[in-house]
XYZ file of C-alpha atoms in Angstrom:
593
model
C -25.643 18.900 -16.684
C -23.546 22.261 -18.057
C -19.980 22.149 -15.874
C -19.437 24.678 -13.793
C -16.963 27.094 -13.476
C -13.600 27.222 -11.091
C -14.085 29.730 -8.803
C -12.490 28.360 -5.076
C -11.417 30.788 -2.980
C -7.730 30.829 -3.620
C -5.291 29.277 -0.363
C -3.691 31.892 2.048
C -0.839 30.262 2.401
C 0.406 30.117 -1.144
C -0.241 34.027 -2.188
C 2.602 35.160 -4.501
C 4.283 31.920 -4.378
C 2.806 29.822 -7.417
C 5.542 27.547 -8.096
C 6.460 26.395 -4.476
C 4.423 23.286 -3.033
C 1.840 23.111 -0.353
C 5.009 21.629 2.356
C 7.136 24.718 1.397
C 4.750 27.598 0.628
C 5.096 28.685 4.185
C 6.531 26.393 6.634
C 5.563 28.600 10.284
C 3.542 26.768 12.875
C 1.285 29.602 12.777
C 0.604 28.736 8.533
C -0.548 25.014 9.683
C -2.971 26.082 12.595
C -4.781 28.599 10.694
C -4.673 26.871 6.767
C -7.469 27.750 4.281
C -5.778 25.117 2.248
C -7.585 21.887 1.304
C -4.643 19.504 1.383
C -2.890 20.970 4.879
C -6.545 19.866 6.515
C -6.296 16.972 4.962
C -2.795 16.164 6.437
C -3.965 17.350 9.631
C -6.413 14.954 9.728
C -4.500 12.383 8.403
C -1.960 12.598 11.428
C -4.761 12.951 13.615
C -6.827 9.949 12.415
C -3.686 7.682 12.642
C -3.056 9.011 16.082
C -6.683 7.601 17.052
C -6.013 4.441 15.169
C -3.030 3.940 17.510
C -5.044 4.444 20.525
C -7.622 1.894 19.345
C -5.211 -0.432 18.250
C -3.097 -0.688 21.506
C -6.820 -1.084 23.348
C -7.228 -3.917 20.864
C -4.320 -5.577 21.549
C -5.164 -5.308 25.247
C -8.329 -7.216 24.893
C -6.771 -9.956 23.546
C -4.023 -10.323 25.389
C -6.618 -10.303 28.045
C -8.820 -13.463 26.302
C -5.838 -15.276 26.076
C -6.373 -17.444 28.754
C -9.568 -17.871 30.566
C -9.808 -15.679 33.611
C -7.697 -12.784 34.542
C -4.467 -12.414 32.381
C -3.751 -8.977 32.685
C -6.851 -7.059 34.068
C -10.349 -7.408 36.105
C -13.713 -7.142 34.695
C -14.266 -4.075 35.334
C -11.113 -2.757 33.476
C -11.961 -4.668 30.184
C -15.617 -3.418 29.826
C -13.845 -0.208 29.733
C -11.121 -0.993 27.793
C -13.087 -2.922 24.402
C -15.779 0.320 24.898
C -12.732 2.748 24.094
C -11.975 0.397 21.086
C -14.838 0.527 20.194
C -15.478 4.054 20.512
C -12.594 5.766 19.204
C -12.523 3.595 16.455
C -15.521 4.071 14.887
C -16.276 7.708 15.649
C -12.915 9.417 15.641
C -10.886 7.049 13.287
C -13.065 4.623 10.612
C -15.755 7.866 9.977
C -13.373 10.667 9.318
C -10.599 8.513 7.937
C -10.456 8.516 4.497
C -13.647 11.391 3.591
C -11.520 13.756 5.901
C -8.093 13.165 5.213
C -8.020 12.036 1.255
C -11.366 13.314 0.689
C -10.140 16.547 1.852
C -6.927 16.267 0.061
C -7.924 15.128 -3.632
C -11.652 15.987 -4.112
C -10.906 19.124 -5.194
C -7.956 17.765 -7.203
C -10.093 15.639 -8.812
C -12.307 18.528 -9.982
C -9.838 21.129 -11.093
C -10.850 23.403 -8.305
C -8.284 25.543 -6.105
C -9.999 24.459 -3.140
C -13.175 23.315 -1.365
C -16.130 25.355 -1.220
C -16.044 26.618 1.984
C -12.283 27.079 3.245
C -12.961 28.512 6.636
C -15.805 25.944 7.248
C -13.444 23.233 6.326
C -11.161 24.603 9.133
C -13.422 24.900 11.523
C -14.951 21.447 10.778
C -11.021 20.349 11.347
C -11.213 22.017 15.437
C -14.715 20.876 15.809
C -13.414 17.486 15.536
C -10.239 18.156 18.033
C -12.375 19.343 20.423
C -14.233 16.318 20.101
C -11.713 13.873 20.307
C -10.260 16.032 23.485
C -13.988 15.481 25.066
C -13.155 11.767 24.176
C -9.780 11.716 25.241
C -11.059 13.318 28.981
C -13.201 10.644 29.371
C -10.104 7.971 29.576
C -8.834 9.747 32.324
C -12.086 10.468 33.826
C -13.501 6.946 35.186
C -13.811 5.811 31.801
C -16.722 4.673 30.140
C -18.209 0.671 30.203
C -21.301 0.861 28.241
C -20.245 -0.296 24.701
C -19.753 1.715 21.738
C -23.726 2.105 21.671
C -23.815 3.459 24.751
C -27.527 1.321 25.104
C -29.515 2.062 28.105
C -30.980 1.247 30.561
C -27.119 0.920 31.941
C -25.911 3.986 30.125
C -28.246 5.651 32.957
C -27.524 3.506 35.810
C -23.716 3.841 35.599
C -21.312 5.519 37.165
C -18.793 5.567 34.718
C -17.820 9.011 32.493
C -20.859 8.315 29.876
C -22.103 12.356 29.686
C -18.222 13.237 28.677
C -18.203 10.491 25.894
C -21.779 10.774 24.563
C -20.798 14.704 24.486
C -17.812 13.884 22.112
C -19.412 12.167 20.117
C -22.192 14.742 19.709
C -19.591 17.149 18.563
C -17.922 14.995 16.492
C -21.146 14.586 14.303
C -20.723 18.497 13.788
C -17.774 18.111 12.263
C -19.282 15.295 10.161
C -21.777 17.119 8.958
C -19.792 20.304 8.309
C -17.307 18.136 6.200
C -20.532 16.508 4.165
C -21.693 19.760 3.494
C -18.526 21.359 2.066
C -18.196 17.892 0.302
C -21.436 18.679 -1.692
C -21.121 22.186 -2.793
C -17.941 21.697 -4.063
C -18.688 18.802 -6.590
C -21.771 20.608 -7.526
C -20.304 23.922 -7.778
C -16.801 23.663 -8.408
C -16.001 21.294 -11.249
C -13.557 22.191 -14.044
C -14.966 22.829 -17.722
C -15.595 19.400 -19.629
C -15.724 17.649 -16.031
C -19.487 16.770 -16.445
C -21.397 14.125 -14.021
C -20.473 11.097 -16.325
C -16.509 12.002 -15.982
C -16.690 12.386 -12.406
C -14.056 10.129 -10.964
C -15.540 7.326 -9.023
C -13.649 8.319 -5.744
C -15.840 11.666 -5.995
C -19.055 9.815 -6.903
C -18.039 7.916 -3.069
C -17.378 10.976 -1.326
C -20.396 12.462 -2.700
C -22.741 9.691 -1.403
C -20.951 9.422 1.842
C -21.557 13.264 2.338
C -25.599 12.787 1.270
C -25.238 10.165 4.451
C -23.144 12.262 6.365
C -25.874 15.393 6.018
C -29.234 13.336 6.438
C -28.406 10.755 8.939
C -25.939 12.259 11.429
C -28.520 14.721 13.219
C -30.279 11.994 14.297
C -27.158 10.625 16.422
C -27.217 14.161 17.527
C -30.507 14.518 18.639
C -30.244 10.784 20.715
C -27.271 11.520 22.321
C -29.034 15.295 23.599
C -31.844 13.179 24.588
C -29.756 10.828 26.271
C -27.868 13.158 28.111
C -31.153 15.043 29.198
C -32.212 12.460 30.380
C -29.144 11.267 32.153
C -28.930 14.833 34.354
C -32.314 15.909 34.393
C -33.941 12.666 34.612
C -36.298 13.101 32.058
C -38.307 9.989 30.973
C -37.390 9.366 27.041
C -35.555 5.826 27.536
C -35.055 4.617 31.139
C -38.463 2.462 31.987
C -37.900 3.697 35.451
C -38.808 6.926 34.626
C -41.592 5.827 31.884
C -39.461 5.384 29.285
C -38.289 2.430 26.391
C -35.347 1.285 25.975
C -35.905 0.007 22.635
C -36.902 3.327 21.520
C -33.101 4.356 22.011
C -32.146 1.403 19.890
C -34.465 2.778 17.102
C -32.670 5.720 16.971
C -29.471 5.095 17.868
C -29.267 2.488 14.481
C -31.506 4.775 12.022
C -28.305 6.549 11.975
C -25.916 3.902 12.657
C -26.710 1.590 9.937
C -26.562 4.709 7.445
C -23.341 5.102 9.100
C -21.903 1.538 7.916
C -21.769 3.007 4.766
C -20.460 6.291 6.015
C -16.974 4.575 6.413
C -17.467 1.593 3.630
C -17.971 4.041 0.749
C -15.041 5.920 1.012
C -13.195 2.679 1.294
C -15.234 1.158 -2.039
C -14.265 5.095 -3.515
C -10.439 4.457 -3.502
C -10.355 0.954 -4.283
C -12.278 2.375 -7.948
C -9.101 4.294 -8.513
C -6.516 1.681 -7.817
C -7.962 -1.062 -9.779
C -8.237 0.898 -12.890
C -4.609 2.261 -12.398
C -3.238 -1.042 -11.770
C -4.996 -3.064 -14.308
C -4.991 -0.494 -17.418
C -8.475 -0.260 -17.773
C -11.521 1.689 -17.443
C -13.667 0.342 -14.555
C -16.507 -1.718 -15.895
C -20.174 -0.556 -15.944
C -18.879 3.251 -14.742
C -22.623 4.444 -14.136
C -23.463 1.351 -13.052
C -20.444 1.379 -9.856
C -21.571 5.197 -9.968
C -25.011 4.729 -9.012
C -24.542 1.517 -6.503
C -22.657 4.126 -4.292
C -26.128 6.359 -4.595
C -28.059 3.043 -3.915
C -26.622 2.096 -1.136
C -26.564 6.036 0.523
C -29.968 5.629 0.398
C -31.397 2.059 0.699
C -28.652 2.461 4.313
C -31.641 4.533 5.954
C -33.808 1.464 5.489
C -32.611 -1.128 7.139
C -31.170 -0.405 10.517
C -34.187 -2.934 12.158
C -31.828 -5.760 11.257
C -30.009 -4.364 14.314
C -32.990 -5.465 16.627
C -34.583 -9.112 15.788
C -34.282 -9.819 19.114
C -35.354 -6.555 21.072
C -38.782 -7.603 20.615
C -39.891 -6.103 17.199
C -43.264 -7.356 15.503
C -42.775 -10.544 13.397
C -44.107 -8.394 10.223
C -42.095 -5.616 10.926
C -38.434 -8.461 11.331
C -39.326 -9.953 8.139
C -39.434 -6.321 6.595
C -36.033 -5.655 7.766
C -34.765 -8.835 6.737
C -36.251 -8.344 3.117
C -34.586 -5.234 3.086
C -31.090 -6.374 4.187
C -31.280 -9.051 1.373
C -31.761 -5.564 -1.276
C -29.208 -3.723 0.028
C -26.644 -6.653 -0.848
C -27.640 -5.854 -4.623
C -25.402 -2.572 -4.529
C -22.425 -4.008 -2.955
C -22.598 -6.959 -5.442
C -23.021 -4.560 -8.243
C -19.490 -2.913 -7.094
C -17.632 -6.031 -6.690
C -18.985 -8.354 -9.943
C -17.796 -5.286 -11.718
C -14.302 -4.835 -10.464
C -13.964 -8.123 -10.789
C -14.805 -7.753 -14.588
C -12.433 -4.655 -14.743
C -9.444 -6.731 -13.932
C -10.760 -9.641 -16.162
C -8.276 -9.064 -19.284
C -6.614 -6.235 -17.555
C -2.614 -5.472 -17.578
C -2.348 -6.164 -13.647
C 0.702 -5.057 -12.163
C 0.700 -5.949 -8.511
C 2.034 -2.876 -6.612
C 1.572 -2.489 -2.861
C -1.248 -0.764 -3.424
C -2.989 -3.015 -5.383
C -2.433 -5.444 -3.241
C -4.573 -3.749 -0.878
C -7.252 -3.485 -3.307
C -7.517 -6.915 -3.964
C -7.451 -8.054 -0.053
C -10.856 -5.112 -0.097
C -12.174 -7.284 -2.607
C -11.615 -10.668 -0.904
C -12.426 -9.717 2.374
C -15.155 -7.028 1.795
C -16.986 -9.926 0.544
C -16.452 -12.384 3.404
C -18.165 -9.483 4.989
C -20.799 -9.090 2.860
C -21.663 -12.882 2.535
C -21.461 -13.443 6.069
C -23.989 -10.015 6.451
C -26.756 -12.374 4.940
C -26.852 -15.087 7.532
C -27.697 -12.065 10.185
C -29.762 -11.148 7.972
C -31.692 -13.873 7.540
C -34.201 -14.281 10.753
C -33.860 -17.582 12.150
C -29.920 -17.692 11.922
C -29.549 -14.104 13.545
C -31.407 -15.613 16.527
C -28.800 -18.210 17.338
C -25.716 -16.173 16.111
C -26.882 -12.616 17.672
C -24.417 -11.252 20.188
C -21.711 -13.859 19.285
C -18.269 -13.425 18.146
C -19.953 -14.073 14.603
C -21.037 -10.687 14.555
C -17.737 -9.121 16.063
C -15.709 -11.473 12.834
C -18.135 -10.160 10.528
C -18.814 -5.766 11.597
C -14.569 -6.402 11.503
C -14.501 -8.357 8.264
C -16.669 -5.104 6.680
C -15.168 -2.042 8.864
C -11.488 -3.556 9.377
C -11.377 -5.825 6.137
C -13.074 -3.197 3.817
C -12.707 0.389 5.060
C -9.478 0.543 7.098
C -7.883 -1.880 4.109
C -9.420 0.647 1.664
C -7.768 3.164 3.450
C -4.126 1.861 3.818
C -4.568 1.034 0.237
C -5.276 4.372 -0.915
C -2.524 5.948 1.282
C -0.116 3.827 -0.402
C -1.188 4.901 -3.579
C -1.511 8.903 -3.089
C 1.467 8.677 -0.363
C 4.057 10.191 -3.261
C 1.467 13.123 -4.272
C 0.520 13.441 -0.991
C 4.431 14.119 0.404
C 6.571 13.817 -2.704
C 8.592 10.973 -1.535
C 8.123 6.913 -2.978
C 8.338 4.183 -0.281
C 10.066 0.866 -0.333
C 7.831 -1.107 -2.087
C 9.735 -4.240 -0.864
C 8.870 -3.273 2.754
C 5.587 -2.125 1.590
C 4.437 -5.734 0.175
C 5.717 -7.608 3.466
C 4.042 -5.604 6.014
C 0.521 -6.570 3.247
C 1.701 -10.207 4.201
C 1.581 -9.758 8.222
C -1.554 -7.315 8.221
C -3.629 -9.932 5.546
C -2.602 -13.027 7.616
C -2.802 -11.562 10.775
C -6.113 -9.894 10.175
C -7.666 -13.500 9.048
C -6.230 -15.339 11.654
C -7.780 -13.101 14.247
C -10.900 -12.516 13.069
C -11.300 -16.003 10.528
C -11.244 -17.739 13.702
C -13.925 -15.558 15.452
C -16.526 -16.872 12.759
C -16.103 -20.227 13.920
C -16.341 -19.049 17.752
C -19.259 -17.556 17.142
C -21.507 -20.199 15.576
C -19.977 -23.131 18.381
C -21.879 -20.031 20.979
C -19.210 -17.953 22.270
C -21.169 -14.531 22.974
C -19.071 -11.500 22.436
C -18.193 -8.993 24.856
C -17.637 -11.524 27.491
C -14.630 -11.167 30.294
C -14.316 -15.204 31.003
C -15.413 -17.623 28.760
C -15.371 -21.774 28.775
C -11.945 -23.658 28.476
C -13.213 -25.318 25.413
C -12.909 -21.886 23.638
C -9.224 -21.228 24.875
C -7.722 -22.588 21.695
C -9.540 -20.730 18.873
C -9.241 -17.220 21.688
C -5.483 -18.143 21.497
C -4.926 -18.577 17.707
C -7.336 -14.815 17.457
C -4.717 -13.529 19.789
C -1.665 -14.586 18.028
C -3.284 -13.396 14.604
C -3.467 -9.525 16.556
C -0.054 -9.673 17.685
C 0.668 -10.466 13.381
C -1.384 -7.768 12.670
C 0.032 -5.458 14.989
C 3.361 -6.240 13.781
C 2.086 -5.435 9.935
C 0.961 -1.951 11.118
C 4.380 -1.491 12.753
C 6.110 -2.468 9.681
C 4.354 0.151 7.845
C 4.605 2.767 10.396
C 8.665 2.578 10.034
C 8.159 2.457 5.577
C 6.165 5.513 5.764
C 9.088 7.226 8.200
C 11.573 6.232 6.488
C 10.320 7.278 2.755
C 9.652 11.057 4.390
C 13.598 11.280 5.523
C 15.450 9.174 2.910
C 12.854 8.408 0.278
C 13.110 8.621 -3.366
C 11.825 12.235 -5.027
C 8.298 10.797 -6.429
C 7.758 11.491 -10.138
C 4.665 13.619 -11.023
C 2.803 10.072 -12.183
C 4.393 6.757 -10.118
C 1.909 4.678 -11.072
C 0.936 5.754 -14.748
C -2.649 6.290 -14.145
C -4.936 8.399 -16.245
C -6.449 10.079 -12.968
C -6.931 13.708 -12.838
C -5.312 14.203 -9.655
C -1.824 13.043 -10.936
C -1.003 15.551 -13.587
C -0.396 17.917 -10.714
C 3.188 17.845 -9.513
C 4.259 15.931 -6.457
C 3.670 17.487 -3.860
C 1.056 19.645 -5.912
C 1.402 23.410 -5.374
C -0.172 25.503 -3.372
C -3.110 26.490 -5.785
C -3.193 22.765 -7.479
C -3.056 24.164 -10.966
C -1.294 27.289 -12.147
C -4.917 27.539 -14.874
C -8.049 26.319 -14.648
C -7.970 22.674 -16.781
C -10.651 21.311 -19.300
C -11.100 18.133 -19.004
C -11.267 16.649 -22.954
C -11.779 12.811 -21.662
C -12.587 10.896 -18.954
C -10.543 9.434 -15.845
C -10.277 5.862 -16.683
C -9.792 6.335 -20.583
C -6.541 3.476 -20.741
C -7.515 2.214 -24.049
C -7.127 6.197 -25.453
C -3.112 5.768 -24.256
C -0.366 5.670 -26.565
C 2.067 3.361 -25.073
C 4.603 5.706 -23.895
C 0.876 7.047 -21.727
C 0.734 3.536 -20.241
C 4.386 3.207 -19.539
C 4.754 7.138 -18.346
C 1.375 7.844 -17.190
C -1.044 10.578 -18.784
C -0.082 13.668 -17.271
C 3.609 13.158 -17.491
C 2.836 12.449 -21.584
C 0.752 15.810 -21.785
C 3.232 17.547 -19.768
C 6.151 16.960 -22.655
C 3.615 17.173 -25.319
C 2.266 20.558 -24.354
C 5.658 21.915 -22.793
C 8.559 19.845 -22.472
C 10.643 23.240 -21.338
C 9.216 22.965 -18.227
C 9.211 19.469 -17.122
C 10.071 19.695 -13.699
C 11.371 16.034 -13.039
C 12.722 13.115 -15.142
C 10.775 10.143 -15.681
C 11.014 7.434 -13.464
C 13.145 4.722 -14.557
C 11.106 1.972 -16.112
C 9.940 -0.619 -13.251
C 9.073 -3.804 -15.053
C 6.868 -4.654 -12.542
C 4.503 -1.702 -13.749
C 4.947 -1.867 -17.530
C 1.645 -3.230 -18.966
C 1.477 -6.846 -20.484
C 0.648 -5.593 -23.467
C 0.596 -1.930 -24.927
C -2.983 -0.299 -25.945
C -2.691 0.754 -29.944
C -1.502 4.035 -30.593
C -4.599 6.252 -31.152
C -5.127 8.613 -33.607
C -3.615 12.275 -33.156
C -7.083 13.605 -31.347
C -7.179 10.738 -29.080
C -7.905 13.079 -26.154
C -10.813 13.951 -27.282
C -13.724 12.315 -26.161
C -16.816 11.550 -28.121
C -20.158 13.590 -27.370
C-alpha cells in the first residue's frame, strides 16, 4: 500500500514556538485542560491510570490482609465482597484497558508514524473527559453503598441487591465510550497519517498492537454497552431480559457479558505484547524475528478473541457440542500467542543482550505471560475446568496473564520511554531492585494460588478451611513484597523528575522511530515531515558508533552536527553490544525494494 501523507492537525499549544518541548511550550493550567496535543493526553492519562492502579492496589492489599488468617482479620463479609469487587472493577476497566493504548499509545503512535498528531485532536480530548467522568461515576459508587456483585456484575444478584450496582454499571458504560473513541482515532491515524516510506511492512510492531487492540476496541466494546443498558433497564424498570423472575435467563447475560469480555483479554494483553516488541529488539541488537509473522499473530488473535468467550461458561449449562466447540477454539487461539513468544525467544537467540531495567521487564512478560498461557489450556480443556472452575486456579492464572503480562508490559515500557516521555533518566540501580521485589513478590502471591486452587480452595470466598491458612499466608506476604516493589518505583520515578539526569535524545541506542525526536520531543514532534528510508528494527544496517550511540543520534551529526542539541551519553558498558555489527556500505540506510 502507497504511504500516505502527513497532514495532522498541528498542536495548539506549541504555535510559534517550534523549538520549545511539549512540558515548556505553555506551562498554564488552562494549556493542560484544554490540549489538542497527543502526548499532554497521553500524560494525562498516564497520571490518571496510575492514580486508579493505586486505588486497586491498596483494595488488593486489603483482601489479603483480610485472608490472612481464617475468619475476620480486619473486616466482615459484607465489607470484603465489596472491597475485591472494587479491585476488581477499577482494575480492569479504568486501569489494565486504558493503560498502556491510552497513555503510550496516545503518546508515541503518532511518533512512530511521523505524524504531528492523531487524527482527530478534539476527539482524542474528549475521549480523555469521557473517561473522567467515568471513573467519577466509579469513584461515587465507593462512597455510595458500594457495590458486591463481582467485577461481572452477573445476575440474578446484580438485580436483587441493594448495593450501588446502577452507578457502577453506568461507569462502566461510559467508560466503553471513551474506549471506543480512542480505537477509532487509533485507526485513522495509522491508516491515514503515516510518513512517506513508512509502508505496512515498516510499521513498528508497537503500532501493529495498538492497531489490533483498536479493531477490538471498535467491534467488541458496544456489546458491553448494550448489556450494561439492558441491565440497567432492567434493574429500574423491571423489564424481563435476565432476571428468571421476571421471564428472563441469566445465562443469556453471561453470553453477552463475555462476547465482549474475552475480546477484551486481548484488549489489555496486546498492548502489553506491543511494547515488549520494542524492548527486545532495542536491548538485544536485533530485528525481531519473523516481523510479519509477530505482525499478523496480533491480527490473529484480535479476531480469533470474538470466538471463544464460551470457555467462560462450561459449567452454566451449555450443550456438550457447543463446550467442546469452545474448548477447540481456546486450544487455536494459543497458536498466536505461541507464535509471539517462540519468536522473541529466537530474536534474543544470538542477540547482544544488555540487561537494562527495562529489559528486565520484558523478559519477566516472557516468563510469566507464558505461565499464563500454559496454565489457560488446562481451563481450557473440559474435564479439568470442571474441577478447577471458580478456584483460586483461575484467580493465579487471569493474574498471571493481566498482572504478569499486561501491567509488567506496561511498567516495562514506561521504563523504557520514561526519558522521552519527561527528559529525565532514572536510577537504574533503584530501577533493577524494585524488578527484584515486584518479580518475587508477584510469584509468591499468585505461584502459590495455583497450588490453592487445584487442593479446592474456591475463590472469592470470605473464610476458608485452616488447612489453607499456610499457602493464604505465604500469598499475603508475597503482596506485601509486591507492594513494596511498586513503592520502590513510585519514589525512582519522583526522584528522576526533580534531580534526574538530562536524558540524551537516544538512552538506549535503539533504531526506533520514536527516538530520533529530542527528549522531551517538541511540541510538533518533528520540525519536517520524515521519510522513512529503512525499517525500525534494521540493527544489522548500524555502523558501530549506531549501536553504541543509537540511530537518530548518528543521523543527527551526520546530517547536521551544528545543531546537536545534547552531548552523547557517556558510554555505559552495560549497554555497549557484545559484539559490533560490520560497518555497512555508505547507502546503508537505504532499504531494498
Amino acid at each position: 500500500m502507497t504511504a500516505q501523507a502527513t497532514t495532522a492537525t498541528p498542536s495548539h499549544t506549541g504555535h510559534g514556538h517550534d523549538d520549545a518541548d511539549y512540558l515548556r511550550v505553555d506551562t498554564s493550567p488552562l494549556s493542560w485542560i484544554v490540549t489538542l496535543d497527543h502526548k499532554r493526553l497521553g500524560i494525562l492519562y498516564l497520571a490518571s491510570t496510575l492514580t486508579m492502579f493505586f486505588v486497586g492496589g491498596v483494595y488488593a492489599l486489603l483482601i489479603r490482609t483480610e485472608l490472612l488468617t481464617p475468619g475476620r482479620t480486619i473486616m466482615d463479609p459484607d465489607t470484603y465482597n465489596k472491597v475485591f469487587t472494587l479491585h476488581g472493577a477499577i482494575m480492569v476497566f479504568l486501569f489494565i484497558i486504558p493503560s498502556v493504548p491510552a497513555a503510550l499509545g496516545n503518546f508515541f503512535l503518532p511518533i512512530m508514524l511521523g505524524a504531528k498528531d492523531v487524527a482527530f485532536p478534539r476527539l482524542n480530548l474528549a475521549s480523555f473527559y469521557v473517561y473522567v467522568v467515568g471513573a467519577a461515576f466509579a469513584l461515587f459508587s465507593i462512597f455510595s453503598n458500594s457495590v458486591d456483585t463481582g467485577w461481572t456484575f452477573y445476575t440474578p444478584y446484580s438485580q436483587t441487591t441493594s448495593t450501588s450496582t446502577i452507578s457502577m454499571t453506568l461507569a462502566v458504560f461510559i467508560l466503553g465510550f471513551s474506549s471506543i473513541l480512542t480505537g477509532v482515532n487509533f485507526m485513522a491515524t495509522v491508516h491515514k497519517l503515516r510518513a512517506p516510506g513508512l509502508h505496512w511492512k515498516r510499521l513498528p510492531l508497537f503500532v501493529w498492537g495498538i492497531y489490533a487492540t483498536a479493531v477490538i476496541q471498535v467491534l467488541a466494546t458496544p456489546v458491553l454497552a448494550i448489556t450494561l443498558l439492558m441491565l440497567l433497564m432492567e434493574k429500574v424498570l423491571s423489564i424481563g431480559w435476565f432476571d428468571p423472575r421476571l421471564g428472563g435467563d441469566p445465562v443469556l447475560f453471561q453470553h453477552f457479558f463475555w462476547f465482549y469480555s474475552h475480546p477484551a483479554v486481548y484488549i489489555m494483553i496486546l498492548p502489553g505484547m506491543a511494547v515488549v516488541n520494542e524492548i527486545i529488539a532495542t536491548f538485544s541488537r536485533r530485528k525481531i524475528f519473523g516481523y510479519m509473522f509477530v505482525a499478523m499473530s496480533s491480527v490473529g488473535l484480535a479476531l480469533l478473541g470474538f470466538l471463544v468467550w464460551g470457555h467462560h461458561m462450561f459449567v452454566a449449562g451449555m450443550s456438550e457440542y457447543a463446550t467442546m466447540v469452545f474448548s477447540g477454539l481456546t486450544f487455536l487461539v494459543a497458536i498466536p500467542s505461541g507464535v509471539k513468544v517462540f519468536n522473541w525467544v529466537a530474536t534474543l537467540y544470538n542477540g547482544s543482550v544488555s540487561f537494562q531495567s527495562p529489559m528486565l521487564y520484558a523478559l519477566a512478560f516472557i516468563v510469566l505471560f507464558t505461565i499464563g498461557g500454559l496454565t489457560g489450556l488446562f481451563l481450557g480443556t473440559l474435564s479439568v475446568d470442571v474441577h478447577l472452575h471458580d478456584t483460586y486456579f483461575v484467580v493465579a492464572h487471569f493474574h498471571y496473564v493481566m498482572v504478569g503480562g499486561t501491567v509488567i508490559g506496561f511498567i516495562g515500557g514506561l521504563h523504557y520511554w520514561w526519558p522521552k516521555m519527561t527528559g529525565k533518566m532514572f536510577d537504574e540501580r533503584l530501577a533493577k531492585v524494585a524488578f527484584a521485589f515486584v518479580f518475587v513478590g508477584f510469584n509468591m502471591t499468585f505461584l502459590t494460588q495455583f497450588v490453592m486452587g487445584s487442593q479446592g480452595m474456591p475463590r472469592r470466598y470470605y473464610d476458608y478451611l485452616d488447612q489453607f491458612q499456610p499457602l493464604h499466608g505465604f500469598s499475603s506476604v508475597g503482596a506485601y513484597v509486591l507492594g513494596v516493589g511498586f513503592l520502590i518505583m513510585l519514589v525512582m520515578f519522583a526522584l528522576s523528575l526533580f534531580r534526574g539526569e538530562a536524558a540524551p535524545p537516544n538512552p538506549w541506542g535503539s533504531a526506533g522511530f520514536e527516538w530520533a525526536t529530542a527528549s522531551p520531543p517538541i511540541a510538533h514532534n518533528f520540525h519536517h515531515t520524515p521519510v522513512i528510508h529503512r525499517g525500525p528494527y534494521d540493527y544489522h544496517l548500524a555502523t558501530e558508533e549506531e549501536l553504541f550511540d543509537g540511530f537518530p543520534a548518528a543521523a543527527q551529526k551526520t546530517a547536521a552536527p551544528a545543531k546537536t542539541a545534547a552531548p552523547a551519553a557517556a558510554p555505559d558498558p552495560e549497554k555497549a553490544p557484545a559484539k559490533a555489527a560490520e560497518p555497512a556500505p555508505p547507502a546503508r540506510r537505504e532499504e531494498e525494494e
